[in-house]
Structures are given as C-alpha cells and as structure tokens.
PDB file of C-alpha atoms in Angstrom:
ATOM      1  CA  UNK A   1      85.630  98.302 132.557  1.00 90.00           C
ATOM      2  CA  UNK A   2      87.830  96.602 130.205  1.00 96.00           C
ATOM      3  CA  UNK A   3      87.095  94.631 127.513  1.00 97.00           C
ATOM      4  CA  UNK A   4      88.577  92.165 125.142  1.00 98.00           C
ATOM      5  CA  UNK A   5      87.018  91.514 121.046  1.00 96.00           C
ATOM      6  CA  UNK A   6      88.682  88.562 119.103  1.00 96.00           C
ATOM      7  CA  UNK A   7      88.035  87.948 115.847  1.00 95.00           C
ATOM      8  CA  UNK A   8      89.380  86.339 112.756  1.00 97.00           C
ATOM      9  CA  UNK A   9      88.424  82.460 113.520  1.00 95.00           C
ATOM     10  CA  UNK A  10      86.821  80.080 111.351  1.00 97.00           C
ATOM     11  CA  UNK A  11      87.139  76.751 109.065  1.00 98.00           C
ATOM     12  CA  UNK A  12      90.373  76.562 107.169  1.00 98.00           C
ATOM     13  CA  UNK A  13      91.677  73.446 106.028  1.00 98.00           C
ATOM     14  CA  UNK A  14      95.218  71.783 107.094  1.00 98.00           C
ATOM     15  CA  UNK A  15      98.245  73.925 105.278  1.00 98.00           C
ATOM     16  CA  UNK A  16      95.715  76.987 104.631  1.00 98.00           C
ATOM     17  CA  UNK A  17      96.732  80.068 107.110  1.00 98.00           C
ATOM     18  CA  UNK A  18      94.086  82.752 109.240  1.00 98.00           C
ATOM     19  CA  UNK A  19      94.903  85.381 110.972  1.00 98.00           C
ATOM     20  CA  UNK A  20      93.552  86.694 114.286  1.00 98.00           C
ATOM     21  CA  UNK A  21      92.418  89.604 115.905  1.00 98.00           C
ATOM     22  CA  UNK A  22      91.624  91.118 119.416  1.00 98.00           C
ATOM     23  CA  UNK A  23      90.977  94.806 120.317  1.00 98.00           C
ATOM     24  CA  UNK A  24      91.343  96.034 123.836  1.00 98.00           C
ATOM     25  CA  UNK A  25      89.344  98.721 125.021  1.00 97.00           C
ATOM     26  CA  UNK A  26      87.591 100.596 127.762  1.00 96.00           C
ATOM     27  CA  UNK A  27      89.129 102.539 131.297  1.00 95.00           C
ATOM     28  CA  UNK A  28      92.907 101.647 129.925  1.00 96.00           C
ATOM     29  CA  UNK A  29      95.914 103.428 130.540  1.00 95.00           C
ATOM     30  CA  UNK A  30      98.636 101.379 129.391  1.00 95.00           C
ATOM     31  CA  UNK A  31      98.642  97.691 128.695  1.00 97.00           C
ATOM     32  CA  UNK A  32     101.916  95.494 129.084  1.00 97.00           C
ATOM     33  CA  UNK A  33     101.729  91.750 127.713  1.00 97.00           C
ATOM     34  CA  UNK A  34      99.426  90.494 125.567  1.00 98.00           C
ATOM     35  CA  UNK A  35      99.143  86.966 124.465  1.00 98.00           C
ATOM     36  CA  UNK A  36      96.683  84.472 122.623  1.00 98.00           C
ATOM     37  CA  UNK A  37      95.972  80.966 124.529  1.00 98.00           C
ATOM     38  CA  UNK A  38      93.648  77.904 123.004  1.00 98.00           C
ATOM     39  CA  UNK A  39      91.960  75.421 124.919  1.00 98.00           C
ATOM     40  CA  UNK A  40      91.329  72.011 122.880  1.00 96.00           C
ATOM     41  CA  UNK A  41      88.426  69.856 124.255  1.00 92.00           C
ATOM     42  CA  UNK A  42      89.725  67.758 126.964  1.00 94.00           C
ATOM     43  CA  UNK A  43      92.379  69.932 127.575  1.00 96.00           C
ATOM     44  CA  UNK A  44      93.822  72.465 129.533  1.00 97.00           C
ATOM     45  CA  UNK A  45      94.657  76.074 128.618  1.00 97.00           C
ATOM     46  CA  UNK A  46      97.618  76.477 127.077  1.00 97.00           C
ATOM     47  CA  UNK A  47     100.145  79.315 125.833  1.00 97.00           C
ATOM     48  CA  UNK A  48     100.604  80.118 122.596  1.00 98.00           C
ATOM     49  CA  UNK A  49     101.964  83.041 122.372  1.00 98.00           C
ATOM     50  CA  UNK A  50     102.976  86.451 124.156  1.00 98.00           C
ATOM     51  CA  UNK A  51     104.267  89.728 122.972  1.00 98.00           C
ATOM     52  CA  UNK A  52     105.225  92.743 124.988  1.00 97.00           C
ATOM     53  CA  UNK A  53     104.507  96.017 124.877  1.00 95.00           C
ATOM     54  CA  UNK A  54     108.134  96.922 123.736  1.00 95.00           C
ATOM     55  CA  UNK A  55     107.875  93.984 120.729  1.00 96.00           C
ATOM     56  CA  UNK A  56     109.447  91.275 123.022  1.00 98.00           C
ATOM     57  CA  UNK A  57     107.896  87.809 121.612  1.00 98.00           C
ATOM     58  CA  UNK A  58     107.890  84.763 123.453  1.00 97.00           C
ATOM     59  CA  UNK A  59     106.462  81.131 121.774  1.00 97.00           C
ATOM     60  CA  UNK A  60     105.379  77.601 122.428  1.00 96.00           C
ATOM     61  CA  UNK A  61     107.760  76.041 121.360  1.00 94.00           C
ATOM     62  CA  UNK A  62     105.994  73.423 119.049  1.00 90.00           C
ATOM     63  CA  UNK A  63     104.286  76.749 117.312  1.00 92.00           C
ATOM     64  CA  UNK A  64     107.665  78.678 116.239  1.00 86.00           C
ATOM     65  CA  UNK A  65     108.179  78.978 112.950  1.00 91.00           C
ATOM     66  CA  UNK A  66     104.155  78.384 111.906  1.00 97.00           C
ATOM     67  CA  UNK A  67     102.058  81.379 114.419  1.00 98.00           C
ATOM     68  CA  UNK A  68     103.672  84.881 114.416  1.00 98.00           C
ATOM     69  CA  UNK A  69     102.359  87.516 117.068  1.00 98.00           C
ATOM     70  CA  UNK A  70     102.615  91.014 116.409  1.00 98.00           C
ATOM     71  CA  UNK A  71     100.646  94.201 118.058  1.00 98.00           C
ATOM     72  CA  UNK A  72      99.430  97.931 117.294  1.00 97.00           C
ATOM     73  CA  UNK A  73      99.674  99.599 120.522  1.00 96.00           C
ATOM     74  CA  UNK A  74      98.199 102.699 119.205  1.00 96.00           C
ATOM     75  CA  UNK A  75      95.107 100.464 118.569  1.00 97.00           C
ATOM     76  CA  UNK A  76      95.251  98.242 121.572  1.00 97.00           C
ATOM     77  CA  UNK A  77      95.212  95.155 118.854  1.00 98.00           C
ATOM     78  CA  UNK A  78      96.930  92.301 119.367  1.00 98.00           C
ATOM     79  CA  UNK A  79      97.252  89.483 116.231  1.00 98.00           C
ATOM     80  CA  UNK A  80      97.999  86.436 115.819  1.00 98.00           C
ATOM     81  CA  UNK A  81      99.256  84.828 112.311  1.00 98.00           C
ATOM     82  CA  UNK A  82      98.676  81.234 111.553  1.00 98.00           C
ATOM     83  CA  UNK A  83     100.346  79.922 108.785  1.00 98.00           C
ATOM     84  CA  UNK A  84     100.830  75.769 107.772  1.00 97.00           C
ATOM     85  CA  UNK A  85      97.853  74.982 109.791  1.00 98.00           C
ATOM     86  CA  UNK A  86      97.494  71.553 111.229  1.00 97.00           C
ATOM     87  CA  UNK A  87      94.028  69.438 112.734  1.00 97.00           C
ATOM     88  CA  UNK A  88      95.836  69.397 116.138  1.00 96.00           C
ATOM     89  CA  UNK A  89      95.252  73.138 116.202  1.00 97.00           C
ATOM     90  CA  UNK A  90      91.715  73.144 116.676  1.00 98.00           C
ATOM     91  CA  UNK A  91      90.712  74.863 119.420  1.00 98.00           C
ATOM     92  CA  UNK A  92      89.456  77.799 121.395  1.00 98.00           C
ATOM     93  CA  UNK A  93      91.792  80.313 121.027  1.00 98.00           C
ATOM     94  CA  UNK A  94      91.891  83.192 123.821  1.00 98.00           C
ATOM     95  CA  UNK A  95      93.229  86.798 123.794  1.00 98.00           C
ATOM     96  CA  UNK A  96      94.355  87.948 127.304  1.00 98.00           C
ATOM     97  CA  UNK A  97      96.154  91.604 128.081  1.00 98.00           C
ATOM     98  CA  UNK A  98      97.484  92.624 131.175  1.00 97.00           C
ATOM     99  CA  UNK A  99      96.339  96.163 131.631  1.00 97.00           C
ATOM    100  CA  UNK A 100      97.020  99.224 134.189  1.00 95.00           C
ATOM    101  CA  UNK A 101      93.366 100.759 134.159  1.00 95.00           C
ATOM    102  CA  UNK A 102      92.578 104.549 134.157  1.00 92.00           C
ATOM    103  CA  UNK A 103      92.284 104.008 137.980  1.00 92.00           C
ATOM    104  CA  UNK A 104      95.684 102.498 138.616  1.00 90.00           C
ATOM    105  CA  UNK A 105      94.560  99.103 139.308  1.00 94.00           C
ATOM    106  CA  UNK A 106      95.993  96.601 137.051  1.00 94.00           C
ATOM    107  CA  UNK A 107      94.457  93.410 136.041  1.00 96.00           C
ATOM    108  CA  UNK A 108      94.336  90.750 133.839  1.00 97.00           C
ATOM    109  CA  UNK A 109      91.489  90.770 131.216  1.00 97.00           C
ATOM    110  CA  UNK A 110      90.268  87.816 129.067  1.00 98.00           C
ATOM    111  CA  UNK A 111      88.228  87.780 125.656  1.00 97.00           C
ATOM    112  CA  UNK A 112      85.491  85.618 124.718  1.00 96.00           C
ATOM    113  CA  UNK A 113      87.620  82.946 122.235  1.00 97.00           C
ATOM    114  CA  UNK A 114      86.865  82.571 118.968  1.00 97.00           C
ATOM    115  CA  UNK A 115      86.658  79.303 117.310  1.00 98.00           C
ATOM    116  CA  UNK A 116      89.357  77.847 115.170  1.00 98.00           C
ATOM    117  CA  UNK A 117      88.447  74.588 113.534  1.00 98.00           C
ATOM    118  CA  UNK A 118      91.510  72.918 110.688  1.00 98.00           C
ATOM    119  CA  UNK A 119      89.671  69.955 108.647  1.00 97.00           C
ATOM    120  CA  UNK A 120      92.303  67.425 106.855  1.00 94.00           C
TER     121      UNK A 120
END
C-alpha cells in the first residue's frame, strides 16, 4: 500500500504566496517522478509541475517563473512553491509519484488534493 498526504492549501489572496506539501509513504522502494496537477471546476486535469528523482524539473509553461518544485527524497516529500498568486489558480491541486513498490511492481499513486482558493 502506498499512500499520498498533501498539505499546505488554503485562502490566500492574489500576489500573496503558499507553499505545498505531499509525503509519500508505505511498501516503497524507490520513487522516480513526482509532480503536482490542479483541476479547476469545469476543467480538466492539468500539469503543473514535475520533478525527478535526480532534480530534473519540468513546468507549464504559463507557471515558470511564479511555482517552483523541489523534493526531499530522504523524506519522500515533494513541494510545491507558489509565489505571485493569481484567481485563475484556484483549484484542486494533486500530488502524484510514480513509485517501484517493495514488491517490484511499480505504479502510479495519487493524493487526495488539497484546496487552493486566490480571492482578488
């Protein structure tokens, strides 16, 4: 069993910053990407950004420069900082890790979301 914990979301207003959390744990023996999604209502899923397990970073484009991802592999943690936060980033956000269980299967795993809401 794997599981994923965000944490960190809330009510910030537009230009004020959070930051995110989301600790992997459980049957894991390594875990390669991990990456933080958001779903707005009405639409889909969408990237928004992935980091590797070697520090490789990859970005939505319309996010670089504002969201920084970073990681603590010796924690399984994966963060995401928000900085010059607009309305149009209120959303769901999602953590998801790609992870080699204890077993030798590998997977990808999904936390619960946690709320981000940016008032103007």
């Amino acid at each position: 069993q794997v599981r994923l914990v965000e944490s960190g979301g809330g009510l910030v207003q537009a230009g004020g910053s959070l930051r995110l959390s989301c600790a992997a744990s459980g049957s894991i023996s390594s875990i390669n990407d991990m990456g933080w999604y958001r779903q707005a209502p009405g639409n889909e899923r969408e990237l928004v950004a992935v980091i590797t397990s070697g520090g490789s970073t990859n970005y939505a484009d319309s996010l670089k420069g504002r969201f920084t991802i970073s990681r603590d592999n010796t924690k399984n943690t994966v963060y995401l900082q928000m900085n010059s936060l607009k309305p149009e980033d209120t959303a769901v956000y999602y953590c998801n890790a790609r992870v080699r269980r204890l077993t030798g299967l590998r997977g990808d795993y999904w936390g619960q979301g946690t709320q981000v809401t940016v008032s103007s």
